[in-house]
Coordinates of N, CA and C in Angstrom, one line a residue:
X1 N -31.5 4.5 -8.1 CA -31.6 3.3 -8.9 C -32.1 3.7 -10.3
X2 N -32.0 2.9 -11.3 CA -32.4 3.3 -12.7 C -33.9 3.5 -12.9
X3 N -34.7 2.8 -12.1 CA -36.2 3.0 -12.2 C -36.5 4.4 -11.8
X4 N -35.9 4.9 -10.7 CA -36.2 6.2 -10.2 C -35.7 7.3 -11.3
X5 N -34.5 7.0 -11.8 CA -34.0 7.9 -12.8 C -34.9 8.0 -14.0
X6 N -35.5 6.9 -14.5 CA -36.4 6.9 -15.6 C -37.7 7.6 -15.3
X7 N -38.2 7.5 -14.0 CA -39.4 8.2 -13.6 C -39.1 9.7 -13.6
X8 N -38.0 10.1 -13.1 CA -37.7 11.5 -13.1 C -37.5 12.1 -14.5
X9 N -36.9 11.3 -15.4 CA -36.7 11.7 -16.8 C -38.1 11.9 -17.5
X10 N -39.0 10.9 -17.2 CA -40.3 11.0 -17.8 C -41.1 12.2 -17.3
X11 N -40.9 12.6 -16.1 CA -41.6 13.8 -15.5 C -41.0 15.0 -16.2
X12 N -39.8 15.0 -16.6 CA -39.1 16.2 -17.1 C -39.5 16.3 -18.6
X13 N -39.4 15.2 -19.4 CA -39.6 15.2 -20.8 C -40.8 14.4 -21.1
X14 N -41.7 14.9 -22.0 CA -42.9 14.0 -22.4 C -42.4 12.8 -23.2
X15 N -43.2 11.8 -23.1 CA -42.9 10.5 -23.8 C -43.8 10.4 -25.0
X16 N -43.3 9.8 -26.1 CA -44.2 9.6 -27.3 C -43.4 10.0 -28.6
X17 N -44.2 10.1 -29.6 CA -43.6 10.6 -30.9 C -43.2 12.1 -30.7
X18 N -42.4 12.6 -31.5 CA -42.0 14.0 -31.4 C -43.3 14.9 -31.5
X19 N -44.2 14.6 -32.4 CA -45.4 15.5 -32.4 C -46.3 15.4 -31.1
X20 N -46.3 14.2 -30.6 CA -47.1 14.0 -29.3 C -46.4 14.7 -28.2
X21 N -45.0 14.7 -28.2 CA -44.3 15.4 -27.2 C -44.5 16.9 -27.2
X22 N -44.6 17.5 -28.5 CA -44.8 18.9 -28.6 C -46.2 19.2 -28.2
X23 N -47.2 18.4 -28.6 CA -48.6 18.7 -28.2 C -48.8 18.6 -26.7
X24 N -48.2 17.6 -26.0 CA -48.3 17.5 -24.6 C -47.6 18.7 -23.9
X25 N -46.5 19.1 -24.4 CA -45.8 20.2 -23.8 C -46.6 21.5 -23.9
X26 N -47.2 21.7 -25.1 CA -48.0 22.9 -25.3 C -49.3 22.9 -24.6
X27 N -49.8 21.7 -24.3 CA -51.0 21.6 -23.5 C -50.8 22.1 -22.1
X28 N -49.6 21.9 -21.6 CA -49.3 22.3 -20.2 C -49.1 23.8 -20.1
X29 N -48.5 24.4 -21.2 CA -48.3 25.9 -21.2 C -47.8 26.3 -22.6
X30 N -48.3 27.5 -23.0 CA -47.7 28.1 -24.3 C -46.2 28.3 -24.2
X31 N -45.5 28.1 -25.3 CA -44.1 28.3 -25.3 C -43.6 28.8 -26.6
X32 N -42.5 29.5 -26.6 CA -41.9 30.0 -27.9 C -41.0 28.8 -28.4
X33 N -40.5 29.0 -29.6 CA -39.7 28.0 -30.2 C -38.5 27.5 -29.4
X34 N -37.8 28.4 -28.8 CA -36.6 28.1 -28.0 C -37.0 27.3 -26.8
X35 N -38.0 27.8 -26.1 CA -38.5 27.1 -24.9 C -38.9 25.6 -25.3
X36 N -39.7 25.5 -26.4 CA -40.2 24.2 -26.8 C -39.0 23.3 -27.1
X37 N -38.0 23.8 -27.8 CA -36.8 23.0 -28.1 C -36.2 22.5 -26.8
X38 N -36.1 23.3 -25.9 CA -35.5 22.9 -24.6 C -36.3 22.0 -23.8
X39 N -37.6 22.2 -23.8 CA -38.6 21.3 -23.1 C -38.6 19.9 -23.7
X40 N -38.6 19.8 -25.0 CA -38.8 18.5 -25.7 C -37.5 17.8 -26.1
X41 N -36.4 18.6 -26.3 CA -35.1 18.1 -26.7 C -35.1 17.8 -28.2
X42 N -36.2 18.3 -28.9 CA -36.3 18.2 -30.4 C -35.5 19.3 -31.1
X43 N -34.6 18.9 -32.0 CA -33.8 20.0 -32.7 C -34.7 21.0 -33.4
X44 N -34.3 22.2 -33.5 CA -35.1 23.3 -34.1 C -35.6 23.0 -35.5
X45 N -34.7 22.5 -36.3 CA -35.1 22.2 -37.7 C -36.3 21.2 -37.8
X46 N -36.2 20.2 -36.9 CA -37.3 19.2 -36.9 C -38.6 19.8 -36.2
X47 N -38.3 20.6 -35.2 CA -39.4 21.2 -34.5 C -40.3 22.1 -35.3
X48 N -39.7 22.9 -36.2 CA -40.4 23.8 -37.0 C -41.4 23.1 -38.0
X49 N -40.9 21.9 -38.5 CA -41.8 21.1 -39.3 C -43.0 20.5 -38.6
X50 N -42.7 20.1 -37.4 CA -43.7 19.5 -36.5 C -44.8 20.6 -36.2
X51 N -44.3 21.8 -35.8 CA -45.2 22.9 -35.5 C -46.1 23.2 -36.7
X52 N -45.5 23.3 -37.9 CA -46.3 23.6 -39.1 C -47.4 22.5 -39.3
X53 N -47.0 21.2 -39.2 CA -48.0 20.2 -39.4 C -49.1 20.2 -38.3
X54 N -48.8 20.5 -37.1 CA -49.8 20.6 -36.0 C -50.7 21.8 -36.2
X55 N -50.1 22.9 -36.8 CA -51.0 24.1 -37.1 C -51.9 23.8 -38.2
X56 N -51.4 23.1 -39.2 CA -52.3 22.7 -40.4 C -53.4 21.8 -39.9
X57 N -53.1 20.9 -39.0 CA -54.1 20.0 -38.4 C -55.1 20.7 -37.5
X58 N -54.8 21.9 -37.1 CA -55.7 22.7 -36.3 C -55.6 22.3 -34.8
X59 N -54.5 21.7 -34.4 CA -54.5 21.4 -32.9 C -53.6 22.3 -32.1
X60 N -52.8 23.2 -32.8 CA -52.1 24.2 -32.1 C -52.3 25.5 -32.9
X61 N -51.9 26.7 -32.2 CA -52.0 28.0 -32.9 C -50.8 28.8 -32.4
X62 N -50.4 29.7 -33.2 CA -49.3 30.6 -32.8 C -49.9 32.0 -32.5
X63 N -50.0 32.2 -31.1 CA -50.7 33.4 -30.6 C -50.0 33.8 -29.3
X64 N -49.5 34.9 -29.1 CA -49.1 35.9 -30.1 C -48.0 35.4 -31.0
X65 N -47.6 36.2 -32.0 CA -46.6 35.7 -32.9 C -45.4 35.2 -32.2
X66 N -44.9 34.0 -32.5 CA -43.7 33.4 -31.8 C -44.0 32.6 -30.6
X67 N -45.3 32.5 -30.1 CA -45.7 31.7 -29.0 C -46.7 30.7 -29.4
X68 N -46.4 29.5 -29.2 CA -47.3 28.4 -29.6 C -48.2 27.9 -28.5
X69 N -49.4 27.5 -28.8 CA -50.3 27.0 -27.7 C -51.2 25.9 -28.3
X70 N -51.5 25.0 -27.5 CA -52.4 23.9 -27.9 C -53.9 24.4 -27.8
X71 N -54.7 24.0 -28.8 CA -56.1 24.3 -28.8 C -56.9 23.2 -28.3
X72 N -57.9 23.5 -27.5 CA -58.7 22.4 -26.9 C -59.8 21.9 -27.8

């Protein structure tokens, strides 16, 4: 049924604004750019801007280079 499909989709992809989706995904586990694009469904061009904004805000970091992680 459609309710079940929506629940499964919510479990696969985080819900919220693109920045919230990125932050929730990185809180679960560090990911590189390609993994993050696949996990969130956000296009790479948009994703790089979101990552930069989140880094400037001090809520994520890129460690090691190319791997992004949420800061607690």
